[in-house]
PDB file of C-alpha atoms in Angstrom:
ATOM      1  CA  MET A   1       0.110   0.071  -0.272  1.00 81.00           C
ATOM      2  CA  ASP A   2       1.438   3.638  -0.978  1.00 90.00           C
ATOM      3  CA  THR A   3      -1.419   5.405  -1.752  1.00 93.00           C
ATOM      4  CA  ILE A   4      -4.579   6.251   0.555  1.00 93.00           C
ATOM      5  CA  VAL A   5      -7.634   9.338  -0.687  1.00 96.00           C
ATOM      6  CA  ASP A   6      -8.939  10.424   2.156  1.00 96.00           C
ATOM      7  CA  LEU A   7     -12.406  11.907   1.593  1.00 96.00           C
ATOM      8  CA  THR A   8     -12.751  13.786   4.859  1.00 95.00           C
ATOM      9  CA  VAL A   9     -14.505  16.761   3.829  1.00 96.00           C
ATOM     10  CA  ILE A  10     -16.133  19.890   5.005  1.00 92.00           C
ATOM     11  CA  GLY A  11     -19.195  18.095   7.415  1.00 90.00           C
ATOM     12  CA  LEU A  12     -16.324  14.692   8.438  1.00 90.00           C
ATOM     13  CA  GLY A  13     -14.156  16.898  10.416  1.00 87.00           C
ATOM     14  CA  ARG A  14     -11.409  17.611   7.817  1.00 90.00           C
ATOM     15  CA  TYR A  15      -8.356  19.458   8.591  1.00 91.00           C
ATOM     16  CA  LEU A  16      -5.697  19.169   6.509  1.00 93.00           C
ATOM     17  CA  PRO A  17      -3.014  20.691   9.025  1.00 92.00           C
ATOM     18  CA  ARG A  18      -3.257  16.694  10.168  1.00 91.00           C
ATOM     19  CA  ILE A  19      -2.808  15.143   7.235  1.00 92.00           C
ATOM     20  CA  LYS A  20       0.282  17.224   6.484  1.00 92.00           C
ATOM     21  CA  ARG A  21       2.220  16.155   9.535  1.00 92.00           C
ATOM     22  CA  ILE A  22       0.780  12.931   8.719  1.00 91.00           C
ATOM     23  CA  ALA A  23       2.603  12.213   4.693  1.00 91.00           C
ATOM     24  CA  ALA A  24       5.016  14.033   6.048  1.00 92.00           C
ATOM     25  CA  GLN A  25       5.880  11.664   8.487  1.00 94.00           C
ATOM     26  CA  THR A  26       4.945   8.801   6.470  1.00 91.00           C
ATOM     27  CA  GLU A  27       6.112   7.211   2.791  1.00 91.00           C
ATOM     28  CA  LEU A  28       2.227   7.518   1.870  1.00 89.00           C
ATOM     29  CA  ASN A  29       0.888   9.092  -0.462  1.00 94.00           C
ATOM     30  CA  ILE A  30      -2.040  10.485   0.434  1.00 95.00           C
ATOM     31  CA  ILE A  31      -5.162  12.368  -2.207  1.00 97.00           C
ATOM     32  CA  VAL A  32      -7.256  14.612  -0.495  1.00 97.00           C
ATOM     33  CA  ALA A  33     -10.953  15.435  -0.928  1.00 98.00           C
ATOM     34  CA  THR A  34     -12.823  18.390  -1.375  1.00 98.00           C
ATOM     35  CA  GLY A  35     -16.601  18.822  -1.328  1.00 98.00           C
ATOM     36  CA  LEU A  36     -18.710  18.551   0.844  1.00 97.00           C
ATOM     37  CA  TYR A  37     -20.910  15.731   3.153  1.00 95.00           C
ATOM     38  CA  THR A  38     -24.476  16.356   4.137  1.00 93.00           C
ATOM     39  CA  TYR A  39     -27.418  13.882   4.995  1.00 92.00           C
ATOM     40  CA  ASN A  40     -30.157  16.969   4.712  1.00 92.00           C
ATOM     41  CA  ASP A  41     -29.564  20.040   4.227  1.00 92.00           C
ATOM     42  CA  VAL A  42     -26.225  22.972   3.529  1.00 90.00           C
ATOM     43  CA  PRO A  43     -23.945  24.395   6.335  1.00 89.00           C
ATOM     44  CA  MET A  44     -25.991  27.729   7.559  1.00 87.00           C
ATOM     45  CA  TYR A  45     -23.836  29.844   5.581  1.00 85.00           C
ATOM     46  CA  PHE A  46     -24.457  28.409   2.271  1.00 90.00           C
ATOM     47  CA  HIS A  47     -28.341  29.439   3.424  1.00 86.00           C
ATOM     48  CA  TYR A  48     -27.428  33.021   3.043  1.00 87.00           C
ATOM     49  CA  LEU A  49     -25.717  33.665  -0.605  1.00 85.00           C
ATOM     50  CA  GLY A  50     -26.676  31.362  -3.482  1.00 85.00           C
ATOM     51  CA  PRO A  51     -28.977  29.494  -5.428  1.00 82.00           C
ATOM     52  CA  GLY A  52     -32.500  29.659  -3.245  1.00 79.00           C
ATOM     53  CA  ALA A  53     -30.406  31.397  -0.344  1.00 80.00           C
ATOM     54  CA  GLU A  54     -31.762  33.882   0.963  1.00 81.00           C
ATOM     55  CA  LEU A  55     -29.255  36.769  -0.988  1.00 85.00           C
ATOM     56  CA  GLY A  56     -29.336  34.857  -3.702  1.00 84.00           C
ATOM     57  CA  GLY A  57     -26.288  35.114  -5.996  1.00 86.00           C
ATOM     58  CA  PRO A  58     -24.278  32.330  -7.968  1.00 86.00           C
ATOM     59  CA  GLU A  59     -23.562  28.898  -6.398  1.00 89.00           C
ATOM     60  CA  ILE A  60     -20.176  29.475  -4.264  1.00 93.00           C
ATOM     61  CA  MET A  61     -20.456  26.110  -3.267  1.00 96.00           C
ATOM     62  CA  ALA A  62     -19.157  25.167  -6.874  1.00 96.00           C
ATOM     63  CA  ASP A  63     -16.647  28.214  -7.013  1.00 96.00           C
ATOM     64  CA  MET A  64     -14.731  26.972  -3.750  1.00 97.00           C
ATOM     65  CA  PHE A  65     -14.539  23.229  -4.614  1.00 98.00           C
ATOM     66  CA  VAL A  66     -12.878  24.473  -7.308  1.00 98.00           C
ATOM     67  CA  ARG A  67     -10.356  27.177  -5.441  1.00 98.00           C
ATOM     68  CA  ASP A  68      -9.754  24.120  -3.213  1.00 98.00           C
ATOM     69  CA  ILE A  69      -9.021  22.016  -6.040  1.00 98.00           C
ATOM     70  CA  GLU A  70      -6.403  24.798  -7.933  1.00 97.00           C
ATOM     71  CA  GLU A  71      -5.427  27.507  -5.039  1.00 97.00           C
ATOM     72  CA  GLY A  72      -5.219  24.939  -1.979  1.00 96.00           C
ATOM     73  CA  VAL A  73      -6.915  24.158   0.824  1.00 95.00           C
ATOM     74  CA  ALA A  74      -7.065  27.473   2.936  1.00 92.00           C
ATOM     75  CA  ASP A  75      -4.199  28.457   3.888  1.00 91.00           C
ATOM     76  CA  THR A  76      -1.775  24.987   3.699  1.00 92.00           C
ATOM     77  CA  GLY A  77      -0.871  24.617   0.373  1.00 92.00           C
ATOM     78  CA  ILE A  78      -2.484  21.678   0.118  1.00 95.00           C
ATOM     79  CA  LYS A  79      -4.571  21.564  -3.257  1.00 97.00           C
ATOM     80  CA  ALA A  80      -7.532  18.560  -3.404  1.00 98.00           C
ATOM     81  CA  ALA A  81      -7.346  16.078  -6.371  1.00 98.00           C
ATOM     82  CA  ILE A  82     -11.215  14.518  -5.187  1.00 99.00           C
ATOM     83  CA  LEU A  83     -14.596  15.493  -5.235  1.00 99.00           C
ATOM     84  CA  LYS A  84     -17.097  14.180  -2.582  1.00 98.00           C
ATOM     85  CA  CYS A  85     -20.314  15.251  -2.239  1.00 98.00           C
ATOM     86  CA  ALA A  86     -23.204  12.522   0.164  1.00 98.00           C
ATOM     87  CA  THR A  87     -26.732  10.828  -0.334  1.00 97.00           C
ATOM     88  CA  ASP A  88     -28.341   9.487   2.400  1.00 96.00           C
ATOM     89  CA  LYS A  89     -31.933   7.323   3.035  1.00 94.00           C
ATOM     90  CA  PRO A  90     -34.069  11.777   3.140  1.00 95.00           C
ATOM     91  CA  GLY A  91     -32.714  10.952  -0.858  1.00 96.00           C
ATOM     92  CA  VAL A  92     -31.990  14.650  -2.954  1.00 97.00           C
ATOM     93  CA  THR A  93     -33.474  17.125  -0.893  1.00 96.00           C
ATOM     94  CA  PRO A  94     -33.176  20.786  -1.693  1.00 93.00           C
ATOM     95  CA  GLY A  95     -29.654  20.654  -0.209  1.00 93.00           C
ATOM     96  CA  VAL A  96     -28.305  17.343  -1.137  1.00 96.00           C
ATOM     97  CA  GLU A  97     -28.787  18.706  -5.014  1.00 96.00           C
ATOM     98  CA  ARG A  98     -27.463  21.638  -4.676  1.00 96.00           C
ATOM     99  CA  VAL A  99     -24.752  20.618  -3.085  1.00 97.00           C
ATOM    100  CA  LEU A 100     -24.187  17.073  -5.737  1.00 98.00           C
ATOM    101  CA  ARG A 101     -24.765  20.070  -8.742  1.00 97.00           C
ATOM    102  CA  ALA A 102     -21.969  21.707  -7.502  1.00 97.00           C
ATOM    103  CA  VAL A 103     -19.758  19.214  -7.285  1.00 98.00           C
ATOM    104  CA  ALA A 104     -21.508  18.590 -10.831  1.00 98.00           C
ATOM    105  CA  VAL A 105     -20.176  21.945 -12.201  1.00 98.00           C
ATOM    106  CA  ALA A 106     -16.904  21.885 -10.304  1.00 98.00           C
ATOM    107  CA  HIS A 107     -15.597  18.501 -12.033  1.00 98.00           C
ATOM    108  CA  ARG A 108     -17.118  20.197 -15.118  1.00 98.00           C
ATOM    109  CA  ARG A 109     -14.229  22.847 -14.853  1.00 98.00           C
ATOM    110  CA  THR A 110     -10.865  21.036 -13.448  1.00 98.00           C
ATOM    111  CA  GLY A 111     -11.555  17.339 -14.173  1.00 98.00           C
ATOM    112  CA  VAL A 112     -11.401  16.359 -10.709  1.00 98.00           C
ATOM    113  CA  PRO A 113     -12.540  12.561 -10.274  1.00 99.00           C
ATOM    114  CA  ILE A 114     -16.449  12.369  -7.648  1.00 99.00           C
ATOM    115  CA  SER A 115     -16.478   9.961  -5.340  1.00 99.00           C
ATOM    116  CA  THR A 116     -19.786   9.966  -3.660  1.00 99.00           C
ATOM    117  CA  HIS A 117     -22.090   8.385  -0.081  1.00 98.00           C
ATOM    118  CA  THR A 118     -24.295   6.511  -1.387  1.00 98.00           C
ATOM    119  CA  ASP A 119     -27.129   3.995   0.729  1.00 97.00           C
ATOM    120  CA  ALA A 120     -27.344   1.960  -1.204  1.00 97.00           C
ATOM    121  CA  ALA A 121     -30.159  -0.290   0.395  1.00 96.00           C
ATOM    122  CA  THR A 122     -32.733   2.858  -1.997  1.00 97.00           C
ATOM    123  CA  ARG A 123     -30.626   2.741  -4.616  1.00 98.00           C
ATOM    124  CA  ARG A 124     -29.111   6.097  -4.208  1.00 98.00           C
ATOM    125  CA  GLY A 125     -27.403   6.113  -6.267  1.00 98.00           C
ATOM    126  CA  LEU A 126     -28.959   5.855  -9.791  1.00 98.00           C
ATOM    127  CA  GLU A 127     -30.614   9.354  -8.523  1.00 98.00           C
ATOM    128  CA  GLN A 128     -26.459  10.591  -8.106  1.00 99.00           C
ATOM    129  CA  GLN A 129     -26.302   9.442 -11.712  1.00 99.00           C
ATOM    130  CA  ARG A 130     -29.028  11.365 -12.739  1.00 99.00           C
ATOM    131  CA  ILE A 131     -28.875  14.586 -12.006  1.00 99.00           C
ATOM    132  CA  PHE A 132     -24.277  14.463 -12.767  1.00 99.00           C
ATOM    133  CA  ALA A 133     -26.281  13.742 -16.978  1.00 99.00           C
ATOM    134  CA  GLU A 134     -28.174  16.269 -16.408  1.00 99.00           C
ATOM    135  CA  GLU A 135     -25.242  18.849 -15.322  1.00 98.00           C
ATOM    136  CA  GLY A 136     -22.960  17.585 -18.164  1.00 98.00           C
ATOM    137  CA  VAL A 137     -20.723  14.668 -16.342  1.00 99.00           C
ATOM    138  CA  ASP A 138     -19.578  11.629 -17.836  1.00 98.00           C
ATOM    139  CA  LEU A 139     -19.952   9.115 -15.463  1.00 99.00           C
ATOM    140  CA  SER A 140     -17.295   7.039 -16.320  1.00 98.00           C
ATOM    141  CA  ARG A 141     -15.486   9.626 -14.377  1.00 98.00           C
ATOM    142  CA  VAL A 142     -17.583   8.991 -11.194  1.00 99.00           C
ATOM    143  CA  ILE A 143     -17.301   6.099  -8.479  1.00 99.00           C
ATOM    144  CA  ILE A 144     -20.822   5.561  -6.639  1.00 99.00           C
ATOM    145  CA  GLY A 145     -19.683   4.669  -3.613  1.00 98.00           C
ATOM    146  CA  HIS A 146     -20.730   1.741  -0.357  1.00 98.00           C
ATOM    147  CA  CYS A 147     -22.281  -0.220  -3.316  1.00 98.00           C
ATOM    148  CA  GLY A 148     -19.932  -2.723  -1.012  1.00 98.00           C
ATOM    149  CA  ASP A 149     -23.541  -2.271   1.188  1.00 98.00           C
ATOM    150  CA  THR A 150     -25.389  -4.394  -1.118  1.00 98.00           C
ATOM    151  CA  THR A 151     -26.091  -7.557  -2.699  1.00 98.00           C
ATOM    152  CA  ASP A 152     -28.475  -6.431  -5.424  1.00 99.00           C
ATOM    153  CA  LEU A 153     -26.583  -7.226  -8.336  1.00 99.00           C
ATOM    154  CA  ASP A 154     -29.926  -5.703 -10.764  1.00 99.00           C
ATOM    155  CA  TYR A 155     -28.650  -2.074  -9.267  1.00 99.00           C
ATOM    156  CA  LEU A 156     -24.348  -2.614  -9.466  1.00 99.00           C
ATOM    157  CA  GLU A 157     -25.592  -3.466 -13.392  1.00 99.00           C
ATOM    158  CA  GLU A 158     -27.551  -0.521 -14.102  1.00 99.00           C
ATOM    159  CA  LEU A 159     -24.874   1.539 -12.385  1.00 99.00           C
ATOM    160  CA  ILE A 160     -21.660   0.742 -14.105  1.00 99.00           C
ATOM    161  CA  ALA A 161     -24.212  -0.250 -17.180  1.00 99.00           C
ATOM    162  CA  ALA A 162     -24.607   3.901 -16.726  1.00 99.00           C
ATOM    163  CA  GLY A 163     -20.475   4.347 -17.381  1.00 98.00           C
ATOM    164  CA  SER A 164     -19.598   4.781 -13.816  1.00 99.00           C
ATOM    165  CA  TYR A 165     -16.648   2.166 -11.908  1.00 99.00           C
ATOM    166  CA  ILE A 166     -18.885   1.238  -8.088  1.00 99.00           C
ATOM    167  CA  GLY A 167     -16.823   1.277  -3.990  1.00 99.00           C
ATOM    168  CA  MET A 168     -17.088  -2.112  -2.892  1.00 99.00           C
ATOM    169  CA  ASP A 169     -15.336  -0.016   0.053  1.00 97.00           C
ATOM    170  CA  ARG A 170     -16.825  -0.808   3.644  1.00 97.00           C
ATOM    171  CA  PHE A 171     -15.069  -3.948   4.294  1.00 98.00           C
ATOM    172  CA  GLY A 172     -14.505  -3.958   7.737  1.00 96.00           C
ATOM    173  CA  ILE A 173     -18.010  -2.786   9.138  1.00 95.00           C
ATOM    174  CA  ASP A 174     -20.035  -5.529   8.667  1.00 94.00           C
ATOM    175  CA  VAL A 175     -22.991  -4.022  11.036  1.00 92.00           C
ATOM    176  CA  TYR A 176     -24.659  -3.462   6.837  1.00 93.00           C
ATOM    177  CA  LEU A 177     -23.551  -6.449   5.602  1.00 97.00           C
ATOM    178  CA  PRO A 178     -21.296  -9.532   7.092  1.00 97.00           C
ATOM    179  CA  PHE A 179     -18.222 -10.159   5.535  1.00 98.00           C
ATOM    180  CA  GLU A 180     -18.535 -12.995   3.650  1.00 98.00           C
ATOM    181  CA  ASP A 181     -21.959 -11.313   1.347  1.00 98.00           C
ATOM    182  CA  ARG A 182     -19.355  -8.284   0.455  1.00 99.00           C
ATOM    183  CA  VAL A 183     -16.596 -10.666  -0.435  1.00 99.00           C
ATOM    184  CA  ASN A 184     -19.452 -12.962  -2.602  1.00 99.00           C
ATOM    185  CA  THR A 185     -20.618 -10.268  -3.996  1.00 99.00           C
ATOM    186  CA  VAL A 186     -17.442  -8.281  -6.084  1.00 99.00           C
ATOM    187  CA  ALA A 187     -16.465 -11.742  -6.376  1.00 99.00           C
ATOM    188  CA  GLN A 188     -19.481 -12.623  -8.259  1.00 99.00           C
ATOM    189  CA  MET A 189     -18.614  -9.457 -10.049  1.00 99.00           C
ATOM    190  CA  CYS A 190     -15.741 -10.582 -11.077  1.00 99.00           C
ATOM    191  CA  GLU A 191     -17.506 -13.328 -12.511  1.00 99.00           C
ATOM    192  CA  ARG A 192     -19.496 -10.940 -14.311  1.00 99.00           C
ATOM    193  CA  GLY A 193     -16.571  -9.163 -16.179  1.00 99.00           C
ATOM    194  CA  HIS A 194     -16.704  -5.991 -14.264  1.00 99.00           C
ATOM    195  CA  ALA A 195     -13.661  -6.158 -12.484  1.00 99.00           C
ATOM    196  CA  ASP A 196     -12.507  -3.173 -13.986  1.00 99.00           C
ATOM    197  CA  LYS A 197     -15.267  -0.779 -12.934  1.00 99.00           C
ATOM    198  CA  MET A 198     -15.024  -1.486  -9.089  1.00 99.00           C
ATOM    199  CA  VAL A 199     -12.268  -0.138  -6.223  1.00 99.00           C
ATOM    200  CA  LEU A 200     -12.298  -1.767  -3.804  1.00 98.00           C
ATOM    201  CA  SER A 201     -11.491  -0.341   0.309  1.00 97.00           C
ATOM    202  CA  HIS A 202     -13.006  -0.084   3.543  1.00 94.00           C
ATOM    203  CA  ASP A 203     -14.406   3.763   4.681  1.00 93.00           C
ATOM    204  CA  ALA A 204     -12.349   3.650   7.352  1.00 89.00           C
ATOM    205  CA  ALA A 205     -10.744   6.577   9.572  1.00 84.00           C
ATOM    206  CA  CYS A 206      -8.123   6.879  12.424  1.00 79.00           C
ATOM    207  CA  TYR A 207     -10.587   8.509  14.649  1.00 77.00           C
ATOM    208  CA  PHE A 208     -14.222   8.635  14.457  1.00 78.00           C
ATOM    209  CA  ASP A 209     -16.199  10.638  17.261  1.00 77.00           C
ATOM    210  CA  ALA A 210     -19.778   9.504  16.582  1.00 77.00           C
ATOM    211  CA  LEU A 211     -18.623   6.921  18.871  1.00 79.00           C
ATOM    212  CA  PRO A 212     -17.299   6.024  21.967  1.00 84.00           C
ATOM    213  CA  GLU A 213     -13.823   5.601  21.600  1.00 82.00           C
ATOM    214  CA  GLU A 214     -13.675   2.148  23.748  1.00 84.00           C
ATOM    215  CA  THR A 215     -17.193   1.198  21.935  1.00 85.00           C
ATOM    216  CA  ILE A 216     -15.210   0.031  18.294  1.00 84.00           C
ATOM    217  CA  PRO A 217     -13.202  -2.117  18.255  1.00 85.00           C
ATOM    218  CA  LEU A 218     -16.346  -4.412  20.082  1.00 86.00           C
ATOM    219  CA  ALA A 219     -19.070  -3.005  17.324  1.00 86.00           C
ATOM    220  CA  LEU A 220     -16.170  -2.617  14.462  1.00 88.00           C
ATOM    221  CA  PRO A 221     -13.068  -5.047  15.584  1.00 90.00           C
ATOM    222  CA  ASN A 222     -11.940  -5.458  11.669  1.00 92.00           C
ATOM    223  CA  TRP A 223     -12.807  -1.927  10.792  1.00 91.00           C
ATOM    224  CA  HIS A 224      -9.557  -0.544   9.870  1.00 91.00           C
ATOM    225  CA  TYR A 225      -6.382   0.231   7.319  1.00 90.00           C
ATOM    226  CA  LEU A 226      -5.021  -2.898   6.797  1.00 93.00           C
ATOM    227  CA  HIS A 227      -8.205  -5.463   6.309  1.00 96.00           C
ATOM    228  CA  ILE A 228      -8.636  -5.156   3.016  1.00 96.00           C
ATOM    229  CA  HIS A 229      -4.089  -6.544   2.942  1.00 96.00           C
ATOM    230  CA  THR A 230      -4.966  -8.788   5.703  1.00 97.00           C
ATOM    231  CA  ASP A 231      -8.351  -9.952   5.233  1.00 98.00           C
ATOM    232  CA  VAL A 232     -10.141  -9.162   2.155  1.00 98.00           C
ATOM    233  CA  ILE A 233      -7.119  -9.989  -0.694  1.00 98.00           C
ATOM    234  CA  PRO A 234      -6.444 -13.481   0.760  1.00 99.00           C
ATOM    235  CA  ALA A 235     -11.023 -14.028   1.486  1.00 99.00           C
ATOM    236  CA  LEU A 236     -11.404 -13.217  -2.475  1.00 99.00           C
ATOM    237  CA  LEU A 237      -8.649 -14.847  -4.135  1.00 99.00           C
ATOM    238  CA  GLU A 238     -10.470 -18.353  -2.373  1.00 98.00           C
ATOM    239  CA  ARG A 239     -13.609 -17.558  -3.968  1.00 98.00           C
ATOM    240  CA  GLY A 240     -12.102 -17.264  -6.886  1.00 98.00           C
ATOM    241  CA  VAL A 241     -10.759 -13.771  -7.514  1.00 99.00           C
ATOM    242  CA  THR A 242      -7.725 -13.421  -9.380  1.00 99.00           C
ATOM    243  CA  GLN A 243      -5.079 -12.043  -9.247  1.00 98.00           C
ATOM    244  CA  GLU A 244      -4.609  -9.772 -12.039  1.00 99.00           C
ATOM    245  CA  GLN A 245      -8.668  -9.289 -10.599  1.00 99.00           C
ATOM    246  CA  ILE A 246      -7.052  -8.019  -7.752  1.00 99.00           C
ATOM    247  CA  ASP A 247      -4.667  -5.567  -9.257  1.00 98.00           C
ATOM    248  CA  THR A 248      -7.159  -4.463 -11.654  1.00 99.00           C
ATOM    249  CA  MET A 249      -9.200  -2.989  -8.512  1.00 99.00           C
ATOM    250  CA  LEU A 250      -6.244  -1.885  -6.044  1.00 98.00           C
ATOM    251  CA  ILE A 251      -3.936  -0.245  -8.597  1.00 97.00           C
ATOM    252  CA  THR A 252      -5.016  -0.403 -12.348  1.00 98.00           C
ATOM    253  CA  ASN A 253      -9.028   1.164 -11.851  1.00 98.00           C
ATOM    254  CA  PRO A 254      -7.459   4.530  -9.117  1.00 98.00           C
ATOM    255  CA  ARG A 255      -4.702   4.794 -11.524  1.00 97.00           C
ATOM    256  CA  ASN A 256      -7.075   5.361 -14.568  1.00 98.00           C
ATOM    257  CA  ILE A 257      -8.710   7.326 -12.492  1.00 98.00           C
ATOM    258  CA  PHE A 258      -6.402   9.665 -11.439  1.00 97.00           C
ATOM    259  CA  GLU A 259      -4.523  10.130 -14.316  1.00 95.00           C
ATOM    260  CA  ARG A 260      -7.453  11.170 -17.275  1.00 92.00           C
ATOM    261  CA  ARG A 261      -6.981  15.476 -16.284  1.00 87.00           C
ATOM    262  CA  GLY A 262      -8.419  18.158 -16.977  1.00 92.00           C
ATOM    263  CA  GLY A 263     -12.037  20.372 -17.335  1.00 95.00           C
ATOM    264  CA  TYR A 264     -14.792  19.451 -20.368  1.00 96.00           C
TER     265      TYR A 264
END
């Protein structure tokens, strides 16, 4: 492992000075994100400025994302290289839609890829694809995240047919879907010829303040940065996934996602 994509953005506690220190002290390449994580509404600041806001005006959210990418986040000197947004159980609320469209605009202006948070059980990725397509986004430059939370292969096939990558990216969060089901779903999608449209990860965090610290090892014992290489890869190989397919999901696909550059 030599690269981590950190999708922590506004709404999740992003603090880039700490990431900068960690990157300087390790051999890891850490790619950081811009965007906004919201469950149903935008932060209060955006209630006043922008389309449909109290004072109106252009969409300042997209400008902020572009600035993070082209100039750097705040005064850190660190440039974001991927965009993040979210659609959860409430669906595409007005606030969520505004974020999705702002992310799409920023993507069109910069060309950096988009990775999303979704509630797979309610098939939220399809709504995201619809809005991105309306904004002219090339869906092959989008990763629909948390697709590993479902065994609904028809849903996953729909997302891939529209052009997107799918994130099988919550290994270790077994409370949403057991480990064996996650492995089996990836294996089935590989059998269908889709290794070139999947990326693997774990959605893990080094610190998570939504739960008491002592609870996490008990509730989520496999939710850590080594789970993919220690447990997931051996299980996939045992299930019949080839080493070439694993390399495609862990190396080739991420490289292809980030090598495509330039706005359009």
